[in-house]
Amino acid sequence: LCRSISTSIPRGTGGSARPTDPLREVQQYPIRRMKLFSYLYLLVCLLGALCVLVTLYWLLQWHGGFAWDGTGKMFNWHPLCMVTGLVVLYGTAALVYRLPHSWGGAKLPWKLLHASLTLASLVLSVVGLVAVFRFHNVN
């Protein structure tokens, strides 16, 4: 939100024009909605963790685990890294600024968290791509 934007209330409604202050809007945001958002965010985080755990279990149980030797086990790094990096970490990084706790106060810690999650997502994606290309080059 831009501090220079102002909203106007029509004259016939008993209100008057007043500038919009983002911090005031956050402080007046209903606690009930913030709690709902927090619960839904927690649910999304749990579902993301569940996706990673189910993928890990699937790869360990039915595909024989992991290795870095050019065999089929090397290919198993690809789905795990992609699910963890591109789905869970990248999605979490995108939602960091939407957390109600990040709306007021210092932005630097939230920016650093966002950058760290995005960097971790990038690293895992590159590891997953390296694994799949090395597997295909060996075979």
mmCIF file with all atom_site columns, N, CA and C in Angstrom, residues 82-138:
data_model
loop_
_atom_site.group_PDB
_atom_site.id
_atom_site.type_symbol
_atom_site.label_atom_id
_atom_site.label_alt_id
_atom_site.label_comp_id
_atom_site.label_asym_id
_atom_site.label_entity_id
_atom_site.label_seq_id
_atom_site.pdbx_PDB_ins_code
_atom_site.Cartn_x
_atom_site.Cartn_y
_atom_site.Cartn_z
_atom_site.occupancy
_atom_site.B_iso_or_equiv
_atom_site.pdbx_formal_charge
_atom_site.auth_seq_id
_atom_site.auth_comp_id
_atom_site.auth_asym_id
_atom_site.auth_atom_id
_atom_site.pdbx_PDB_model_num
ATOM 1   N N  . MET A 1 82  ? 12.655 -31.637 -6.032  1.00 0.00 ? 82  MET A N  1
ATOM 2   C CA . MET A 1 82  ? 11.692 -30.762 -6.696  1.00 0.00 ? 82  MET A CA 1
ATOM 3   C C  . MET A 1 82  ? 10.457 -30.504 -5.828  1.00 0.00 ? 82  MET A C  1
ATOM 4   N N  . VAL A 1 83  ? 9.967  -31.531 -5.181  1.00 0.00 ? 83  VAL A N  1
ATOM 5   C CA . VAL A 1 83  ? 8.809  -31.329 -4.297  1.00 0.00 ? 83  VAL A CA 1
ATOM 6   C C  . VAL A 1 83  ? 9.195  -30.434 -3.128  1.00 0.00 ? 83  VAL A C  1
ATOM 7   N N  . THR A 1 84  ? 10.342 -30.710 -2.525  1.00 0.00 ? 84  THR A N  1
ATOM 8   C CA . THR A 1 84  ? 10.770 -29.913 -1.377  1.00 0.00 ? 84  THR A CA 1
ATOM 9   C C  . THR A 1 84  ? 11.080 -28.474 -1.781  1.00 0.00 ? 84  THR A C  1
ATOM 10  N N  . GLY A 1 85  ? 11.822 -28.306 -2.867  1.00 0.00 ? 85  GLY A N  1
ATOM 11  C CA . GLY A 1 85  ? 12.246 -26.973 -3.270  1.00 0.00 ? 85  GLY A CA 1
ATOM 12  C C  . GLY A 1 85  ? 11.153 -26.147 -3.920  1.00 0.00 ? 85  GLY A C  1
ATOM 13  N N  . LEU A 1 86  ? 10.582 -26.679 -4.993  1.00 0.00 ? 86  LEU A N  1
ATOM 14  C CA . LEU A 1 86  ? 9.658  -25.877 -5.791  1.00 0.00 ? 86  LEU A CA 1
ATOM 15  C C  . LEU A 1 86  ? 8.257  -25.792 -5.208  1.00 0.00 ? 86  LEU A C  1
ATOM 16  N N  . VAL A 1 87  ? 7.826  -26.805 -4.510  1.00 0.00 ? 87  VAL A N  1
ATOM 17  C CA . VAL A 1 87  ? 6.471  -26.778 -3.966  1.00 0.00 ? 87  VAL A CA 1
ATOM 18  C C  . VAL A 1 87  ? 6.467  -26.211 -2.550  1.00 0.00 ? 87  VAL A C  1
ATOM 19  N N  . VAL A 1 88  ? 7.233  -26.811 -1.659  1.00 0.00 ? 88  VAL A N  1
ATOM 20  C CA . VAL A 1 88  ? 7.147  -26.453 -0.244  1.00 0.00 ? 88  VAL A CA 1
ATOM 21  C C  . VAL A 1 88  ? 7.911  -25.166 0.071   1.00 0.00 ? 88  VAL A C  1
ATOM 22  N N  . LEU A 1 89  ? 9.214  -25.140 -0.213  1.00 0.00 ? 89  LEU A N  1
ATOM 23  C CA . LEU A 1 89  ? 10.010 -23.960 0.168   1.00 0.00 ? 89  LEU A CA 1
ATOM 24  C C  . LEU A 1 89  ? 9.647  -22.720 -0.645  1.00 0.00 ? 89  LEU A C  1
ATOM 25  N N  . TYR A 1 90  ? 9.444  -22.884 -1.945  1.00 0.00 ? 90  TYR A N  1
ATOM 26  C CA . TYR A 1 90  ? 9.112  -21.726 -2.765  1.00 0.00 ? 90  TYR A CA 1
ATOM 27  C C  . TYR A 1 90  ? 7.729  -21.179 -2.408  1.00 0.00 ? 90  TYR A C  1
ATOM 28  N N  . GLY A 1 91  ? 6.802  -22.081 -2.141  1.00 0.00 ? 91  GLY A N  1
ATOM 29  C CA . GLY A 1 91  ? 5.469  -21.646 -1.704  1.00 0.00 ? 91  GLY A CA 1
ATOM 30  C C  . GLY A 1 91  ? 5.516  -20.942 -0.367  1.00 0.00 ? 91  GLY A C  1
ATOM 31  N N  . THR A 1 92  ? 6.323  -21.460 0.537   1.00 0.00 ? 92  THR A N  1
ATOM 32  C CA . THR A 1 92  ? 6.467  -20.817 1.845   1.00 0.00 ? 92  THR A CA 1
ATOM 33  C C  . THR A 1 92  ? 7.117  -19.444 1.702   1.00 0.00 ? 92  THR A C  1
ATOM 34  N N  . ALA A 1 93  ? 8.110  -19.346 0.837   1.00 0.00 ? 93  ALA A N  1
ATOM 35  C CA . ALA A 1 93  ? 8.769  -18.052 0.612   1.00 0.00 ? 93  ALA A CA 1
ATOM 36  C C  . ALA A 1 93  ? 7.784  -17.025 0.056   1.00 0.00 ? 93  ALA A C  1
ATOM 37  N N  . ALA A 1 94  ? 6.885  -17.479 -0.800  1.00 0.00 ? 94  ALA A N  1
ATOM 38  C CA . ALA A 1 94  ? 5.901  -16.557 -1.369  1.00 0.00 ? 94  ALA A CA 1
ATOM 39  C C  . ALA A 1 94  ? 4.910  -16.068 -0.321  1.00 0.00 ? 94  ALA A C  1
ATOM 40  N N  . LEU A 1 95  ? 4.618  -16.901 0.667   1.00 0.00 ? 95  LEU A N  1
ATOM 41  C CA . LEU A 1 95  ? 3.635  -16.531 1.685   1.00 0.00 ? 95  LEU A CA 1
ATOM 42  C C  . LEU A 1 95  ? 4.218  -15.775 2.874   1.00 0.00 ? 95  LEU A C  1
ATOM 43  N N  . VAL A 1 96  ? 5.529  -15.676 2.950   1.00 0.00 ? 96  VAL A N  1
ATOM 44  C CA . VAL A 1 96  ? 6.143  -15.035 4.120   1.00 0.00 ? 96  VAL A CA 1
ATOM 45  C C  . VAL A 1 96  ? 5.639  -13.610 4.312   1.00 0.00 ? 96  VAL A C  1
ATOM 46  N N  . TYR A 1 97  ? 5.492  -12.862 3.229   1.00 0.00 ? 97  TYR A N  1
ATOM 47  C CA . TYR A 1 97  ? 5.021  -11.488 3.359   1.00 0.00 ? 97  TYR A CA 1
ATOM 48  C C  . TYR A 1 97  ? 3.538  -11.395 3.680   1.00 0.00 ? 97  TYR A C  1
ATOM 49  N N  . ARG A 1 98  ? 2.818  -12.477 3.562   1.00 0.00 ? 98  ARG A N  1
ATOM 50  C CA . ARG A 1 98  ? 1.390  -12.460 3.838   1.00 0.00 ? 98  ARG A CA 1
ATOM 51  C C  . ARG A 1 98  ? 1.073  -12.809 5.284   1.00 0.00 ? 98  ARG A C  1
ATOM 52  N N  . LEU A 1 99  ? 2.071  -13.195 6.031   1.00 0.00 ? 99  LEU A N  1
ATOM 53  C CA . LEU A 1 99  ? 1.833  -13.495 7.438   1.00 0.00 ? 99  LEU A CA 1
ATOM 54  C C  . LEU A 1 99  ? 1.428  -12.230 8.176   1.00 0.00 ? 99  LEU A C  1
ATOM 55  N N  . PRO A 1 100 ? 0.388  -12.266 8.980   1.00 0.00 ? 100 PRO A N  1
ATOM 56  C CA . PRO A 1 100 ? -0.037 -11.056 9.702   1.00 0.00 ? 100 PRO A CA 1
ATOM 57  C C  . PRO A 1 100 ? 1.064  -10.453 10.567  1.00 0.00 ? 100 PRO A C  1
ATOM 58  N N  . HIS A 1 101 ? 1.986  -11.276 11.062  1.00 0.00 ? 101 HIS A N  1
ATOM 59  C CA . HIS A 1 101 ? 3.053  -10.762 11.921  1.00 0.00 ? 101 HIS A CA 1
ATOM 60  C C  . HIS A 1 101 ? 4.045  -9.900  11.145  1.00 0.00 ? 101 HIS A C  1
ATOM 61  N N  . SER A 1 102 ? 4.083  -10.054 9.819   1.00 0.00 ? 102 SER A N  1
ATOM 62  C CA . SER A 1 102 ? 5.049  -9.307  9.025   1.00 0.00 ? 102 SER A CA 1
ATOM 63  C C  . SER A 1 102 ? 4.517  -7.949  8.575   1.00 0.00 ? 102 SER A C  1
ATOM 64  N N  . TRP A 1 103 ? 3.267  -7.632  8.856   1.00 0.00 ? 103 TRP A N  1
ATOM 65  C CA . TRP A 1 103 ? 2.675  -6.402  8.347   1.00 0.00 ? 103 TRP A CA 1
ATOM 66  C C  . TRP A 1 103 ? 3.157  -5.159  9.088   1.00 0.00 ? 103 TRP A C  1
ATOM 67  N N  . GLY A 1 104 ? 3.465  -5.273  10.335  1.00 0.00 ? 104 GLY A N  1
ATOM 68  C CA . GLY A 1 104 ? 3.949  -4.133  11.105  1.00 0.00 ? 104 GLY A CA 1
ATOM 69  C C  . GLY A 1 104 ? 5.380  -4.399  11.542  1.00 0.00 ? 104 GLY A C  1
ATOM 70  N N  . GLY A 1 105 ? 6.089  -3.370  11.879  1.00 0.00 ? 105 GLY A N  1
ATOM 71  C CA . GLY A 1 105 ? 7.442  -3.533  12.391  1.00 0.00 ? 105 GLY A CA 1
ATOM 72  C C  . GLY A 1 105 ? 8.483  -3.592  11.292  1.00 0.00 ? 105 GLY A C  1
ATOM 73  N N  . ALA A 1 106 ? 9.650  -4.089  11.660  1.00 0.00 ? 106 ALA A N  1
ATOM 74  C CA . ALA A 1 106 ? 10.794 -4.125  10.756  1.00 0.00 ? 106 ALA A CA 1
ATOM 75  C C  . ALA A 1 106 ? 10.587 -5.150  9.640   1.00 0.00 ? 106 ALA A C  1
ATOM 76  N N  . LYS A 1 107 ? 10.930 -4.776  8.439   1.00 0.00 ? 107 LYS A N  1
ATOM 77  C CA . LYS A 1 107 ? 10.777 -5.657  7.280   1.00 0.00 ? 107 LYS A CA 1
ATOM 78  C C  . LYS A 1 107 ? 12.029 -6.492  7.009   1.00 0.00 ? 107 LYS A C  1
ATOM 79  N N  . LEU A 1 108 ? 13.185 -6.055  7.500   1.00 0.00 ? 108 LEU A N  1
ATOM 80  C CA . LEU A 1 108 ? 14.433 -6.737  7.174   1.00 0.00 ? 108 LEU A CA 1
ATOM 81  C C  . LEU A 1 108 ? 14.434 -8.217  7.567   1.00 0.00 ? 108 LEU A C  1
ATOM 82  N N  . PRO A 1 109 ? 13.996 -8.599  8.773   1.00 0.00 ? 109 PRO A N  1
ATOM 83  C CA . PRO A 1 109 ? 13.986 -10.038 9.094   1.00 0.00 ? 109 PRO A CA 1
ATOM 84  C C  . PRO A 1 109 ? 13.096 -10.847 8.149   1.00 0.00 ? 109 PRO A C  1
ATOM 85  N N  . TRP A 1 110 ? 11.973 -10.277 7.733   1.00 0.00 ? 110 TRP A N  1
ATOM 86  C CA . TRP A 1 110 ? 11.073 -10.980 6.826   1.00 0.00 ? 110 TRP A CA 1
ATOM 87  C C  . TRP A 1 110 ? 11.689 -11.076 5.434   1.00 0.00 ? 110 TRP A C  1
ATOM 88  N N  . LYS A 1 111 ? 12.405 -10.045 5.008   1.00 0.00 ? 111 LYS A N  1
ATOM 89  C CA . LYS A 1 111 ? 13.080 -10.090 3.720   1.00 0.00 ? 111 LYS A CA 1
ATOM 90  C C  . LYS A 1 111 ? 14.200 -11.123 3.737   1.00 0.00 ? 111 LYS A C  1
ATOM 91  N N  . LEU A 1 112 ? 14.937 -11.199 4.839   1.00 0.00 ? 112 LEU A N  1
ATOM 92  C CA . LEU A 1 112 ? 16.003 -12.196 4.949   1.00 0.00 ? 112 LEU A CA 1
ATOM 93  C C  . LEU A 1 112 ? 15.439 -13.616 4.965   1.00 0.00 ? 112 LEU A C  1
ATOM 94  N N  . LEU A 1 113 ? 14.334 -13.818 5.665   1.00 0.00 ? 113 LEU A N  1
ATOM 95  C CA . LEU A 1 113 ? 13.687 -15.134 5.670   1.00 0.00 ? 113 LEU A CA 1
ATOM 96  C C  . LEU A 1 113 ? 13.206 -15.492 4.266   1.00 0.00 ? 113 LEU A C  1
ATOM 97  N N  . HIS A 1 114 ? 12.589 -14.530 3.585   1.00 0.00 ? 114 HIS A N  1
ATOM 98  C CA . HIS A 1 114 ? 12.120 -14.749 2.220   1.00 0.00 ? 114 HIS A CA 1
ATOM 99  C C  . HIS A 1 114 ? 13.287 -15.104 1.295   1.00 0.00 ? 114 HIS A C  1
ATOM 100 N N  . ALA A 1 115 ? 14.372 -14.362 1.399   1.00 0.00 ? 115 ALA A N  1
ATOM 101 C CA . ALA A 1 115 ? 15.543 -14.613 0.563   1.00 0.00 ? 115 ALA A CA 1
ATOM 102 C C  . ALA A 1 115 ? 16.159 -15.973 0.871   1.00 0.00 ? 115 ALA A C  1
ATOM 103 N N  . SER A 1 116 ? 16.229 -16.333 2.133   1.00 0.00 ? 116 SER A N  1
ATOM 104 C CA . SER A 1 116 ? 16.800 -17.627 2.518   1.00 0.00 ? 116 SER A CA 1
ATOM 105 C C  . SER A 1 116 ? 15.963 -18.783 1.993   1.00 0.00 ? 116 SER A C  1
ATOM 106 N N  . LEU A 1 117 ? 14.658 -18.682 2.116   1.00 0.00 ? 117 LEU A N  1
ATOM 107 C CA . LEU A 1 117 ? 13.786 -19.745 1.614   1.00 0.00 ? 117 LEU A CA 1
ATOM 108 C C  . LEU A 1 117 ? 13.857 -19.850 0.096   1.00 0.00 ? 117 LEU A C  1
ATOM 109 N N  . THR A 1 118 ? 13.931 -18.712 -0.582  1.00 0.00 ? 118 THR A N  1
ATOM 110 C CA . THR A 1 118 ? 14.035 -18.723 -2.037  1.00 0.00 ? 118 THR A CA 1
ATOM 111 C C  . THR A 1 118 ? 15.372 -19.306 -2.481  1.00 0.00 ? 118 THR A C  1
ATOM 112 N N  . LEU A 1 119 ? 16.443 -18.953 -1.791  1.00 0.00 ? 119 LEU A N  1
ATOM 113 C CA . LEU A 1 119 ? 17.763 -19.501 -2.116  1.00 0.00 ? 119 LEU A CA 1
ATOM 114 C C  . LEU A 1 119 ? 17.806 -21.007 -1.880  1.00 0.00 ? 119 LEU A C  1
ATOM 115 N N  . ALA A 1 120 ? 17.241 -21.467 -0.765  1.00 0.00 ? 120 ALA A N  1
ATOM 116 C CA . ALA A 1 120 ? 17.196 -22.905 -0.493  1.00 0.00 ? 120 ALA A CA 1
ATOM 117 C C  . ALA A 1 120 ? 16.386 -23.630 -1.562  1.00 0.00 ? 120 ALA A C  1
ATOM 118 N N  . SER A 1 121 ? 15.305 -23.007 -2.008  1.00 0.00 ? 121 SER A N  1
ATOM 119 C CA . SER A 1 121 ? 14.492 -23.584 -3.081  1.00 0.00 ? 121 SER A CA 1
ATOM 120 C C  . SER A 1 121 ? 15.301 -23.697 -4.373  1.00 0.00 ? 121 SER A C  1
ATOM 121 N N  . LEU A 1 122 ? 16.053 -22.667 -4.685  1.00 0.00 ? 122 LEU A N  1
ATOM 122 C CA . LEU A 1 122 ? 16.885 -22.684 -5.883  1.00 0.00 ? 122 LEU A CA 1
ATOM 123 C C  . LEU A 1 122 ? 17.950 -23.772 -5.803  1.00 0.00 ? 122 LEU A C  1
ATOM 124 N N  . VAL A 1 123 ? 18.618 -23.879 -4.668  1.00 0.00 ? 123 VAL A N  1
ATOM 125 C CA . VAL A 1 123 ? 19.671 -24.879 -4.493  1.00 0.00 ? 123 VAL A CA 1
ATOM 126 C C  . VAL A 1 123 ? 19.102 -26.290 -4.643  1.00 0.00 ? 123 VAL A C  1
ATOM 127 N N  . LEU A 1 124 ? 17.976 -26.576 -3.996  1.00 0.00 ? 124 LEU A N  1
ATOM 128 C CA . LEU A 1 124 ? 17.376 -27.904 -4.117  1.00 0.00 ? 124 LEU A CA 1
ATOM 129 C C  . LEU A 1 124 ? 16.926 -28.187 -5.544  1.00 0.00 ? 124 LEU A C  1
ATOM 130 N N  . SER A 1 125 ? 16.423 -27.195 -6.228  1.00 0.00 ? 125 SER A N  1
ATOM 131 C CA . SER A 1 125 ? 16.009 -27.384 -7.625  1.00 0.00 ? 125 SER A CA 1
ATOM 132 C C  . SER A 1 125 ? 17.205 -27.712 -8.510  1.00 0.00 ? 125 SER A C  1
ATOM 133 N N  . VAL A 1 126 ? 18.311 -27.024 -8.295  1.00 0.00 ? 126 VAL A N  1
ATOM 134 C CA . VAL A 1 126 ? 19.522 -27.291 -9.081  1.00 0.00 ? 126 VAL A CA 1
ATOM 135 C C  . VAL A 1 126 ? 20.049 -28.691 -8.768  1.00 0.00 ? 126 VAL A C  1
ATOM 136 N N  . VAL A 1 127 ? 20.056 -29.090 -7.505  1.00 0.00 ? 127 VAL A N  1
ATOM 137 C CA . VAL A 1 127 ? 20.498 -30.447 -7.141  1.00 0.00 ? 127 VAL A CA 1
ATOM 138 C C  . VAL A 1 127 ? 19.607 -31.485 -7.814  1.00 0.00 ? 127 VAL A C  1
ATOM 139 N N  . GLY A 1 128 ? 18.292 -31.254 -7.823  1.00 0.00 ? 128 GLY A N  1
ATOM 140 C CA . GLY A 1 128 ? 17.379 -32.177 -8.490  1.00 0.00 ? 128 GLY A CA 1
ATOM 141 C C  . GLY A 1 128 ? 17.633 -32.263 -9.983  1.00 0.00 ? 128 GLY A C  1
ATOM 142 N N  . LEU A 1 129 ? 17.907 -31.130 -10.622 1.00 0.00 ? 129 LEU A N  1
ATOM 143 C CA . LEU A 1 129 ? 18.203 -31.135 -12.054 1.00 0.00 ? 129 LEU A CA 1
ATOM 144 C C  . LEU A 1 129 ? 19.542 -31.795 -12.352 1.00 0.00 ? 129 LEU A C  1
ATOM 145 N N  . VAL A 1 130 ? 20.553 -31.546 -11.529 1.00 0.00 ? 130 VAL A N  1
ATOM 146 C CA . VAL A 1 130 ? 21.853 -32.193 -11.715 1.00 0.00 ? 130 VAL A CA 1
ATOM 147 C C  . VAL A 1 130 ? 21.699 -33.708 -11.591 1.00 0.00 ? 130 VAL A C  1
ATOM 148 N N  . ALA A 1 131 ? 20.940 -34.152 -10.619 1.00 0.00 ? 131 ALA A N  1
ATOM 149 C CA . ALA A 1 131 ? 20.741 -35.590 -10.421 1.00 0.00 ? 131 ALA A CA 1
ATOM 150 C C  . ALA A 1 131 ? 20.091 -36.232 -11.644 1.00 0.00 ? 131 ALA A C  1
ATOM 151 N N  . VAL A 1 132 ? 19.052 -35.605 -12.181 1.00 0.00 ? 132 VAL A N  1
ATOM 152 C CA . VAL A 1 132 ? 18.354 -36.207 -13.316 1.00 0.00 ? 132 VAL A CA 1
ATOM 153 C C  . VAL A 1 132 ? 19.208 -36.162 -14.580 1.00 0.00 ? 132 VAL A C  1
ATOM 154 N N  . PHE A 1 133 ? 19.959 -35.088 -14.811 1.00 0.00 ? 133 PHE A N  1
ATOM 155 C CA . PHE A 1 133 ? 20.795 -35.034 -16.003 1.00 0.00 ? 133 PHE A CA 1
ATOM 156 C C  . PHE A 1 133 ? 21.992 -35.989 -15.914 1.00 0.00 ? 133 PHE A C  1
ATOM 157 N N  . ARG A 1 134 ? 22.590 -36.097 -14.744 1.00 0.00 ? 134 ARG A N  1
ATOM 158 C CA . ARG A 1 134 ? 23.694 -37.066 -14.593 1.00 0.00 ? 134 ARG A CA 1
ATOM 159 C C  . ARG A 1 134 ? 23.185 -38.491 -14.765 1.00 0.00 ? 134 ARG A C  1
ATOM 160 N N  . PHE A 1 135 ? 22.015 -38.785 -14.231 1.00 0.00 ? 135 PHE A N  1
ATOM 161 C CA . PHE A 1 135 ? 21.426 -40.115 -14.396 1.00 0.00 ? 135 PHE A CA 1
ATOM 162 C C  . PHE A 1 135 ? 21.224 -40.420 -15.877 1.00 0.00 ? 135 PHE A C  1
ATOM 163 N N  . HIS A 1 136 ? 20.666 -39.462 -16.620 1.00 0.00 ? 136 HIS A N  1
ATOM 164 C CA . HIS A 1 136 ? 20.403 -39.687 -18.032 1.00 0.00 ? 136 HIS A CA 1
ATOM 165 C C  . HIS A 1 136 ? 21.695 -39.741 -18.851 1.00 0.00 ? 136 HIS A C  1
ATOM 166 N N  . ASN A 1 137 ? 22.732 -39.016 -18.443 1.00 0.00 ? 137 ASN A N  1
ATOM 167 C CA . ASN A 1 137 ? 24.009 -39.083 -19.158 1.00 0.00 ? 137 ASN A CA 1
ATOM 168 C C  . ASN A 1 137 ? 24.701 -40.421 -18.942 1.00 0.00 ? 137 ASN A C  1
ATOM 169 N N  . VAL A 1 138 ? 24.592 -40.986 -17.731 1.00 0.00 ? 138 VAL A N  1
ATOM 170 C CA . VAL A 1 138 ? 25.224 -42.269 -17.447 1.00 0.00 ? 138 VAL A CA 1
ATOM 171 C C  . VAL A 1 138 ? 24.478 -43.397 -18.153 1.00 0.00 ? 138 VAL A C  1
#
